[in-house]
Short mmCIF file of C-alpha atoms in Angstrom, two decimals:
data_model
loop_
_atom_site.label_atom_id
_atom_site.label_comp_id
_atom_site.label_asym_id
_atom_site.label_seq_id
_atom_site.Cartn_x
_atom_site.Cartn_y
_atom_site.Cartn_z
CA UNK L 1 -6.70 321.87 31.80
CA UNK L 2 -3.60 323.38 33.43
CA UNK L 3 -0.29 321.51 33.72
CA UNK L 4 -0.59 321.42 37.50
CA UNK L 5 -3.98 319.75 37.29
CA UNK L 6 -2.59 317.20 34.86
CA UNK L 7 0.19 316.27 37.27
CA UNK L 8 -2.06 316.10 40.33
CA UNK L 9 -2.41 312.48 41.50
CA UNK L 10 -5.93 311.05 41.78
CA UNK L 11 -7.52 310.56 45.22
CA UNK L 12 -6.43 307.39 47.02
CA UNK L 13 -3.40 307.03 44.81
CA UNK L 14 -1.02 304.12 45.24
CA UNK L 15 1.50 306.15 47.27
CA UNK L 16 -1.24 307.09 49.79
CA UNK L 17 -2.04 303.41 50.34
CA UNK L 18 1.69 302.67 50.62
CA UNK L 19 2.23 305.30 53.32
CA UNK L 20 -0.85 304.19 55.26
CA UNK L 21 0.24 300.56 55.09
CA UNK L 22 3.74 301.44 56.36
CA UNK L 23 2.19 303.30 59.31
CA UNK L 24 -0.10 300.38 60.14
CA UNK L 25 2.55 297.67 60.06
CA UNK L 26 5.25 299.74 61.80
CA UNK L 27 6.17 298.72 65.31
CA UNK L 28 4.77 300.70 68.16
CA UNK L 29 8.25 301.92 69.11
CA UNK L 30 8.43 303.57 65.70
CA UNK L 31 5.10 305.29 66.11
CA UNK L 32 3.04 302.64 64.36
CA UNK L 33 -0.19 300.93 65.30
CA UNK L 34 -1.06 301.24 68.97
CA UNK L 35 -2.76 299.06 71.55
CA UNK L 36 -5.85 301.24 71.22
CA UNK L 37 -6.11 300.27 67.57
CA UNK L 38 -6.03 296.58 68.49
CA UNK L 39 -8.70 297.24 71.11
CA UNK L 40 -10.90 299.03 68.57
CA UNK L 41 -10.38 296.19 66.07
CA UNK L 42 -11.46 293.57 68.61
CA UNK L 43 -14.31 295.77 69.82
CA UNK L 44 -15.74 296.26 66.33
CA UNK L 45 -15.42 292.53 65.67
CA UNK L 46 -17.36 291.62 68.80
CA UNK L 47 -19.95 294.36 68.28
CA UNK L 48 -20.72 293.32 64.68
CA UNK L 49 -20.75 289.67 65.77
CA UNK L 50 -23.29 290.45 68.49
CA UNK L 51 -25.40 292.60 66.16
CA UNK L 52 -25.65 289.91 63.47
CA UNK L 53 -26.50 287.17 65.98
CA UNK L 54 -29.10 289.40 67.63
CA UNK L 55 -30.76 290.24 64.32
CA UNK L 56 -30.72 286.56 63.30
CA UNK L 57 -32.30 285.47 66.58
CA UNK L 58 -34.81 288.31 66.38
CA UNK L 59 -35.86 287.29 62.88
CA UNK L 60 -35.90 283.61 63.75
CA UNK L 61 -37.90 284.15 66.94
CA UNK L 62 -40.62 286.05 65.12
CA UNK L 63 -40.75 283.49 62.31
CA UNK L 64 -40.96 280.61 64.81
CA UNK L 65 -43.51 282.47 66.92
CA UNK L 66 -45.76 283.13 63.95
CA UNK L 67 -45.26 279.60 62.61
CA UNK L 68 -46.33 278.03 65.90
CA UNK L 69 -49.45 280.19 65.85
CA UNK L 70 -50.39 279.56 62.22
CA UNK L 71 -49.28 275.93 62.25
CA UNK L 72 -52.03 274.85 64.64
CA UNK L 73 -54.60 277.66 64.52
CA UNK L 74 -56.89 279.29 62.03
CA UNK L 75 -55.71 282.31 60.07
CA UNK L 76 -59.17 283.74 60.68
CA UNK L 77 -62.15 282.56 62.69
CA UNK L 78 -65.77 283.22 61.80
CA UNK L 79 -68.06 283.05 64.81
CA UNK L 80 -71.60 284.03 65.78
CA UNK L 81 -72.29 286.86 68.21
CA UNK L 82 -75.52 285.10 69.12
CA UNK L 83 -79.17 284.84 68.19
CA UNK L 84 -82.22 284.37 70.38
CA UNK L 85 -83.43 280.76 70.24
CA UNK L 86 -87.22 280.96 69.90
CA UNK L 87 -87.69 277.63 71.68
CA UNK L 88 -85.59 278.32 74.79
CA UNK L 89 -85.44 282.10 74.75
CA UNK L 90 -81.70 281.94 75.30
CA UNK L 91 -78.89 283.39 73.22
CA UNK L 92 -77.51 280.75 70.85
CA UNK L 93 -73.94 281.42 69.68
CA UNK L 94 -73.59 278.30 67.56
CA UNK L 95 -73.73 278.16 63.74
CA UNK L 96 -76.56 276.04 62.35
CA UNK L 97 -76.08 276.24 58.59
CA UNK L 98 -72.33 275.81 58.78
CA UNK L 99 -72.03 273.93 55.48
CA UNK L 100 -73.65 276.76 53.50
CA UNK L 101 -71.68 279.39 55.39
CA UNK L 102 -68.45 277.53 54.71
CA UNK L 103 -69.26 277.30 51.02
CA UNK L 104 -69.80 281.07 50.82
CA UNK L 105 -66.47 281.71 52.51
CA UNK L 106 -64.64 279.39 50.11
CA UNK L 107 -65.72 281.65 47.24
CA UNK L 108 -63.67 284.55 48.63
CA UNK L 109 -60.46 284.96 46.65
CA UNK L 110 -57.45 284.00 48.75
CA UNK L 111 -59.30 281.50 50.96
CA UNK L 112 -57.83 278.02 50.64
CA UNK L 113 -59.77 276.12 53.32
CA UNK L 114 -62.80 276.51 55.56
CA UNK L 115 -63.47 273.97 58.30
CA UNK L 116 -66.34 273.87 60.85
CA UNK L 117 -65.21 273.39 64.43
CA UNK L 118 -66.76 272.39 67.72
CA UNK L 119 -64.92 273.75 70.75
CA UNK L 120 -65.28 273.22 74.44
CA UNK L 121 -63.36 273.17 77.69
CA UNK L 122 -63.48 269.97 79.72
CA UNK L 123 -61.68 268.12 82.47
CA UNK L 124 -59.48 265.22 81.34
CA UNK L 125 -58.86 262.40 83.79
CA UNK L 126 -56.56 259.37 83.73
CA UNK L 127 -54.42 257.49 86.26
CA UNK L 128 -56.04 259.51 89.06
CA UNK L 129 -54.70 262.68 87.48
CA UNK L 130 -56.70 265.56 86.06
CA UNK L 131 -55.96 268.40 83.68
CA UNK L 132 -57.96 271.15 82.06
CA UNK L 133 -58.24 270.53 78.32
CA UNK L 134 -59.56 272.54 75.39
CA UNK L 135 -61.21 270.14 72.95
CA UNK L 136 -61.43 270.87 69.23
CA UNK L 137 -63.91 268.86 67.19
CA UNK L 138 -62.61 268.58 63.61
CA UNK L 139 -62.65 266.14 60.72
CA UNK L 140 -59.59 264.05 59.90
CA UNK L 141 -59.23 265.70 56.50
CA UNK L 142 -59.11 269.17 58.04
CA UNK L 143 -56.84 268.06 60.87
CA UNK L 144 -54.25 266.89 58.33
CA UNK L 145 -54.03 270.42 56.93
CA UNK L 146 -52.62 271.76 60.21
CA UNK L 147 -48.82 271.49 59.78
CA UNK L 148 -47.94 271.65 63.47
CA UNK L 149 -50.40 268.84 64.22
CA UNK L 150 -50.14 266.58 61.18
CA UNK L 151 -46.37 267.05 60.80
CA UNK L 152 -45.14 268.26 64.21
CA UNK L 153 -41.67 268.39 65.70
CA UNK L 154 -42.38 265.09 67.45
CA UNK L 155 -45.35 262.75 67.40
CA UNK L 156 -46.42 259.31 68.50
CA UNK L 157 -49.06 257.21 66.83
CA UNK L 158 -50.73 257.48 63.44
CA UNK L 159 -52.90 260.46 62.66
CA UNK L 160 -55.00 258.26 60.34
CA UNK L 161 -56.34 256.52 63.47
CA UNK L 162 -57.90 259.81 64.59
CA UNK L 163 -61.45 258.62 63.88
CA UNK L 164 -61.05 255.87 66.49
CA UNK L 165 -60.09 257.99 69.50
CA UNK L 166 -58.61 261.26 70.67
CA UNK L 167 -55.44 263.17 69.74
CA UNK L 168 -53.78 265.06 72.58
CA UNK L 169 -50.77 267.33 73.05
CA UNK L 170 -47.60 265.98 74.61
CA UNK L 171 -48.05 268.30 77.61
CA UNK L 172 -51.52 266.86 78.26
CA UNK L 173 -50.15 263.31 77.94
CA UNK L 174 -47.37 264.13 80.41
CA UNK L 175 -49.78 265.73 82.89
CA UNK L 176 -52.09 262.70 82.79
CA UNK L 177 -49.32 260.13 82.58
CA UNK L 178 -50.80 258.43 79.51
CA UNK L 179 -49.36 256.97 76.33
CA UNK L 180 -50.69 255.53 73.10
CA UNK L 181 -53.49 253.06 73.67
CA UNK L 182 -54.36 254.37 77.14
CA UNK L 183 -57.85 255.52 78.05
CA UNK L 184 -58.66 259.14 78.85
CA UNK L 185 -61.96 260.30 80.34
CA UNK L 186 -63.34 263.66 79.25
CA UNK L 187 -65.76 265.28 81.68
CA UNK L 188 -68.04 268.08 80.51
CA UNK L 189 -70.24 269.92 83.04
CA UNK L 190 -72.71 270.77 80.25
CA UNK L 191 -73.82 267.24 79.56
CA UNK L 192 -77.11 265.42 79.45
CA UNK L 193 -80.33 267.34 80.04
CA UNK L 194 -82.54 265.58 82.59
CA UNK L 195 -85.69 266.39 84.52
CA UNK L 196 -83.51 267.30 87.48
CA UNK L 197 -81.21 269.58 85.52
CA UNK L 198 -77.98 269.16 83.59
CA UNK L 199 -75.93 266.07 84.37
CA UNK L 200 -72.19 266.05 83.58
CA UNK L 201 -71.22 263.94 80.59
CA UNK L 202 -68.29 261.57 80.97
CA UNK L 203 -66.93 259.77 77.92
CA UNK L 204 -63.82 257.64 77.69
CA UNK L 205 -61.60 257.66 74.58
CA UNK L 206 -58.48 255.86 73.52
CA UNK L 207 -55.35 257.96 72.94
CA UNK L 208 -54.43 257.31 69.30
CA UNK L 209 -52.12 260.24 68.54
CA UNK L 210 -49.81 262.45 70.62
CA UNK L 211 -48.30 265.56 69.05
CA UNK L 212 -45.76 268.21 70.02
CA UNK L 213 -46.59 271.45 68.24
CA UNK L 214 -43.73 273.34 69.91
CA UNK L 215 -45.92 275.87 71.73
CA UNK L 216 -46.75 275.43 75.39
CA UNK L 217 -50.34 276.73 75.24
CA UNK L 218 -51.09 274.12 72.56
CA UNK L 219 -49.17 271.10 73.80
CA UNK L 220 -50.37 271.48 77.39
CA UNK L 221 -54.07 272.09 76.88
CA UNK L 222 -55.24 270.94 73.46
CA UNK L 223 -57.03 267.76 72.42
CA UNK L 224 -58.81 266.86 69.18
CA UNK L 225 -61.96 264.79 68.78
CA UNK L 226 -63.60 263.70 65.52
CA UNK L 227 -66.10 266.33 64.48
CA UNK L 228 -69.23 264.15 64.70
CA UNK L 229 -68.18 262.78 68.10
CA UNK L 230 -67.55 266.32 69.41
CA UNK L 231 -71.00 267.38 68.22
CA UNK L 232 -72.59 264.65 70.33
CA UNK L 233 -70.32 265.24 73.33
CA UNK L 234 -70.99 269.00 73.49
CA UNK L 235 -74.68 268.83 72.47
CA UNK L 236 -74.01 270.44 69.09
CA UNK L 237 -76.08 268.15 66.88
CA UNK L 238 -76.11 269.61 63.35
CA UNK L 239 -74.33 272.72 64.60
CA UNK L 240 -70.78 274.11 64.89
CA UNK L 241 -69.21 276.67 67.19
CA UNK L 242 -67.13 278.46 64.57
CA UNK L 243 -65.61 278.25 61.12
CA UNK L 244 -61.84 277.97 60.75
CA UNK L 245 -60.57 279.89 57.70
CA UNK L 246 -57.15 279.40 56.10
CA UNK L 247 -55.86 281.88 53.52
CA UNK L 248 -52.99 281.76 51.03
CA UNK L 249 -51.09 284.65 52.65
CA UNK L 250 -51.65 284.87 56.42
CA UNK L 251 -49.75 288.17 56.69
CA UNK L 252 -52.45 289.91 54.62
CA UNK L 253 -55.43 288.30 56.33
CA UNK L 254 -56.64 291.68 57.62
CA UNK L 255 -57.19 292.87 54.05
CA UNK L 256 -59.63 289.96 53.53
CA UNK L 257 -61.67 290.67 56.65
CA UNK L 258 -64.16 292.89 54.83
CA UNK L 259 -64.72 290.31 52.09
CA UNK L 260 -65.09 287.55 54.66
CA UNK L 261 -67.62 289.62 56.57
CA UNK L 262 -69.56 290.24 53.35
CA UNK L 263 -69.71 286.49 52.72
CA UNK L 264 -71.27 285.76 56.12
CA UNK L 265 -74.58 286.51 57.79
CA UNK L 266 -75.25 289.62 59.86
CA UNK L 267 -74.82 287.88 63.21
CA UNK L 268 -71.33 286.59 62.33
CA UNK L 269 -67.99 288.25 62.94
CA UNK L 270 -64.39 287.67 61.82
CA UNK L 271 -61.46 287.37 64.23
CA UNK L 272 -58.00 287.03 62.64
CA UNK L 273 -54.81 285.60 64.11
CA UNK L 274 -53.36 289.10 64.21
CA UNK L 275 -56.28 290.22 66.37
CA UNK L 276 -55.68 287.32 68.74
CA UNK L 277 -51.90 287.79 68.91
CA UNK L 278 -51.66 291.53 68.25
CA UNK L 279 -50.24 292.26 71.72
CA UNK L 280 -47.47 289.70 71.26
CA UNK L 281 -46.61 290.96 67.79
CA UNK L 282 -46.48 294.58 68.96
CA UNK L 283 -44.28 293.60 71.90
CA UNK L 284 -41.94 291.76 69.53
CA UNK L 285 -41.73 294.79 67.26
CA UNK L 286 -40.90 297.11 70.16
CA UNK L 287 -38.33 294.65 71.49
CA UNK L 288 -36.77 294.33 68.03
CA UNK L 289 -36.36 298.09 67.69
CA UNK L 290 -34.93 298.48 71.19
CA UNK L 291 -32.45 295.63 70.72
CA UNK L 292 -31.30 297.08 67.39
CA UNK L 293 -30.72 300.50 68.96
CA UNK L 294 -28.78 298.97 71.87
CA UNK L 295 -26.58 296.86 69.61
CA UNK L 296 -26.02 299.85 67.31
CA UNK L 297 -24.78 301.85 70.30
CA UNK L 298 -22.31 299.04 71.03
CA UNK L 299 -21.02 299.29 67.47
CA UNK L 300 -20.70 303.06 67.86
CA UNK L 301 -18.76 302.69 71.13
CA UNK L 302 -16.41 300.18 69.49
CA UNK L 303 -15.94 302.52 66.53
CA UNK L 304 -15.12 305.43 68.79
CA UNK L 305 -12.02 303.55 69.90
CA UNK L 306 -10.68 304.15 66.40
CA UNK L 307 -10.55 307.85 67.24
CA UNK L 308 -8.25 307.22 70.22
CA UNK L 309 -5.91 305.01 68.23
CA UNK L 310 -5.82 307.38 65.28
CA UNK L 311 -5.17 310.44 67.47
CA UNK L 312 -2.22 308.64 69.00
CA UNK L 313 -0.97 307.72 65.54
CA UNK L 314 -1.27 311.34 64.35
CA UNK L 315 0.62 312.56 67.43
CA UNK L 316 3.43 310.05 66.85
CA UNK L 317 3.64 310.91 63.16
CA UNK L 318 3.71 314.70 63.55
CA UNK L 319 7.24 314.97 62.14
CA UNK L 320 6.31 312.74 59.18
CA UNK L 321 3.29 314.90 58.47
CA UNK L 322 5.44 318.00 58.43
CA UNK L 323 7.93 316.41 56.01
CA UNK L 324 5.14 315.11 53.73
CA UNK L 325 3.53 318.53 53.59
CA UNK L 326 6.93 320.17 52.94
CA UNK L 327 7.69 317.96 49.94
CA UNK L 328 4.36 318.81 48.39
CA UNK L 329 1.60 316.54 49.72
CA UNK L 330 -1.72 318.33 49.88
CA UNK L 331 -4.04 318.45 52.86
CA UNK L 332 -6.34 316.04 51.03
CA UNK L 333 -3.56 313.51 50.53
CA UNK L 334 -2.60 313.60 54.21
CA UNK L 335 -6.28 313.28 55.19
CA UNK L 336 -6.68 310.22 52.96
CA UNK L 337 -3.54 308.57 54.35
CA UNK L 338 -4.83 308.69 57.91
CA UNK L 339 -8.39 307.98 56.81
CA UNK L 340 -7.11 304.75 55.25
CA UNK L 341 -5.39 303.88 58.54
CA UNK L 342 -8.61 304.27 60.53
CA UNK L 343 -10.95 302.83 57.91
CA UNK L 344 -8.72 299.78 57.55
CA UNK L 345 -9.37 298.95 61.20
CA UNK L 346 -13.12 299.30 60.68
CA UNK L 347 -13.09 297.16 57.53
CA UNK L 348 -11.05 294.35 59.09
CA UNK L 349 -13.12 294.41 62.30
CA UNK L 350 -16.37 294.40 60.32
CA UNK L 351 -15.20 291.52 58.12
CA UNK L 352 -14.13 289.41 61.11
CA UNK L 353 -17.33 290.22 63.02
CA UNK L 354 -19.49 289.39 60.01
CA UNK L 355 -17.77 286.05 59.52
CA UNK L 356 -18.04 285.07 63.18
CA UNK L 357 -21.63 286.33 63.42
CA UNK L 358 -22.78 284.37 60.36
CA UNK L 359 -21.09 281.20 61.60
CA UNK L 360 -22.68 281.55 65.04
CA UNK L 361 -26.13 282.34 63.61
CA UNK L 362 -26.01 279.32 61.31
CA UNK L 363 -24.92 277.04 64.16
CA UNK L 364 -26.85 278.58 67.06
CA UNK L 365 -28.11 275.24 68.39
CA UNK L 366 -24.53 273.96 68.65
CA UNK L 367 -23.56 277.15 70.47
CA UNK L 368 -26.39 276.59 72.95
CA UNK L 369 -25.30 272.99 73.48
CA UNK L 370 -21.85 274.24 74.47
CA UNK L 371 -23.38 276.89 76.77
CA UNK L 372 -25.68 274.27 78.31
CA UNK L 373 -22.69 272.05 78.99
CA UNK L 374 -20.66 274.87 80.50
CA UNK L 375 -23.53 276.18 82.59
CA UNK L 376 -24.81 272.80 83.70
CA UNK L 377 -28.42 273.69 82.82
CA UNK L 378 -30.41 274.60 79.71
CA UNK L 379 -30.00 278.19 78.55
CA UNK L 380 -33.40 277.99 76.84
CA UNK L 381 -36.00 276.18 78.92
CA UNK L 382 -39.12 275.39 76.84
CA UNK L 383 -41.17 274.82 80.00
CA UNK L 384 -41.14 278.55 80.76
CA UNK L 385 -40.99 279.88 77.19
CA UNK L 386 -43.80 280.34 74.65
CA UNK L 387 -41.89 278.29 72.06
CA UNK L 388 -39.87 275.10 72.43
CA UNK L 389 -36.56 276.40 71.08
CA UNK L 390 -34.73 279.59 70.23
CA UNK L 391 -34.37 279.64 66.45
CA UNK L 392 -32.03 281.61 64.23
CA UNK L 393 -32.92 282.95 60.82
CA UNK L 394 -29.96 284.56 59.07
CA UNK L 395 -31.18 286.98 56.42
CA UNK L 396 -29.09 288.77 53.82
CA UNK L 397 -30.78 292.09 54.61
CA UNK L 398 -29.81 291.88 58.30
CA UNK L 399 -26.19 291.08 57.42
CA UNK L 400 -26.06 293.94 54.92
CA UNK L 401 -27.57 296.31 57.50
CA UNK L 402 -24.99 295.29 60.10
CA UNK L 403 -22.10 295.74 57.66
CA UNK L 404 -23.40 299.11 56.45
CA UNK L 405 -23.91 300.35 60.00
CA UNK L 406 -20.44 299.29 61.14
CA UNK L 407 -18.62 300.67 58.10
CA UNK L 408 -20.65 303.88 58.14
CA UNK L 409 -19.85 304.58 61.80
CA UNK L 410 -16.19 303.58 61.36
CA UNK L 411 -15.71 305.85 58.37
CA UNK L 412 -17.53 308.73 60.05
CA UNK L 413 -15.49 308.71 63.27
CA UNK L 414 -12.26 308.19 61.29
CA UNK L 415 -12.76 311.37 59.30
CA UNK L 416 -12.35 313.78 62.21
CA UNK L 417 -8.85 312.78 63.46
CA UNK L 418 -7.75 312.38 59.83
CA UNK L 419 -8.99 315.91 59.18
CA UNK L 420 -7.03 317.11 62.19
CA UNK L 421 -3.85 315.53 60.77
CA UNK L 422 -4.45 317.22 57.42
CA UNK L 423 -4.84 320.62 59.09
CA UNK L 424 -1.59 320.26 61.04
CA UNK L 425 0.80 323.13 60.30
CA UNK L 426 4.02 321.58 58.87
CA UNK L 427 6.23 324.34 60.32
CA UNK L 428 4.82 323.82 63.82
CA UNK L 429 5.10 320.05 63.44
CA UNK L 430 8.80 320.22 62.53
CA UNK L 431 9.53 322.88 65.17
CA UNK L 432 8.18 320.63 67.93
CA UNK L 433 10.48 317.86 66.70
#
C-alpha cells in the first residue's frame, strides 16, 4: 500500500459530516439552507405520512372486508346441481342424505366444521311494515360457531334462546320497527300444497336475538331460524339445501376444492367464498396497486424538491467548493459533503412522516371523530358502505416499504446535484467569485 493511500481519509469521514452540518445550519444570508429545503422537508414528511396511512387503511379495509365475509358465511358451500325426482318429474336441488354427506366432508384434512343449511327468501312483516329477508335454517350449535353472529359488534338478546324464536339482523329489525320480544311474520309463497295449488305459508315468530355483523348485506336482509323449524317452513322435511363448510385456513380454501369434490356425490358442486367474492377481491387488489403508485409519485415529487434546494446550495457555495478542492479535497469528498446535505433532508422528513403516519394509523378512529366534528357529518357512512367502519391495520412490512421507498428516492435524486458540485472546476469557481 502506498503512503498516499494510507493517508487518504475513509469515505464519510468526520470532517465531511462537519462541513455538511455547517452548511445546513448556516443562515440563508450566508448561503446555508434555503426555503426550498424546508419545503422539501415538509413535503417528504407529508408524503410519507400519507403513504403509511394509505397502506394501513388499505390493509385494514381488506382484513375487515374478508372478516365480515368469513365471520357470517361459509368458507365453502356444497350444493346440488339437481336430480330428477321420480315421483314429480321435477328437478330436485335439495340434499337428502345430508348427514352422510357431511360426515364424508368432515374427513377431509383441513375441514373443521360442516353444517347442513336450509335457505329461502321470504317476506317479513311487522307493525304494518314489510322487508325482504333471506332466512337461514341452522342449528344453535352451528350458529354459535359464526363469530360475526355469535359475537358481533353489537347484539341484543341471548343467542341461547335461538330455539324459541328467530334471530334477525339489526337492519331488518330497524326496517320492521321491532325489538326483542316482538312478533315477526314470515311469509313464504311456496307454502302448503292444496288441491287448488300452492297456498302461501305464514308463520309468526318471536324475535329473540338481534345482531349487527357489520356488513350491510347481512344486517339488512338476514334472519336465522332453527334448522328443524326451517325444514318445516320451507317444505324440506329430512332434506337440506346445502352444506356449509368451514376450514382451518380460509385463504387456501381453493386448494381443498378438489378434495371436497371427491368427498361428495356426482351431482354436488363446491362454491368457495373466493368464488362468491372474487370480483370484490380483484377490485381491492387493483385499487391497492393504483393507490400505492399514486402515493409513491407523491413521495417522488416531494423528493424532487431536494434537487432544487441542493442546486441552490451548490450555487451559493461555489467559492467554498473551489477552496476545498484547492486545499486537496477530492471529487468524492465534495460529492459526499453535498450528498449528506440532501440525504439529511430526506432522512429527517422520512422520520417525521413515519412517526406521524404511525400515530395517525393507530388512532384513525379518533382522527375520523375530529373530521366528523369539523365537517358536521360522518366521513364514513356505514349506510352506503359495504362495511360499518373504516379500519386501520398498521403492518411492519408496510412501514418498512414506505421508509425504503422514501429514502431510496431521496438518496437517488440527491446524488445528481451532489455529483454536479463534485465536478465543479475549482479555478472557474474561484474566478467567478
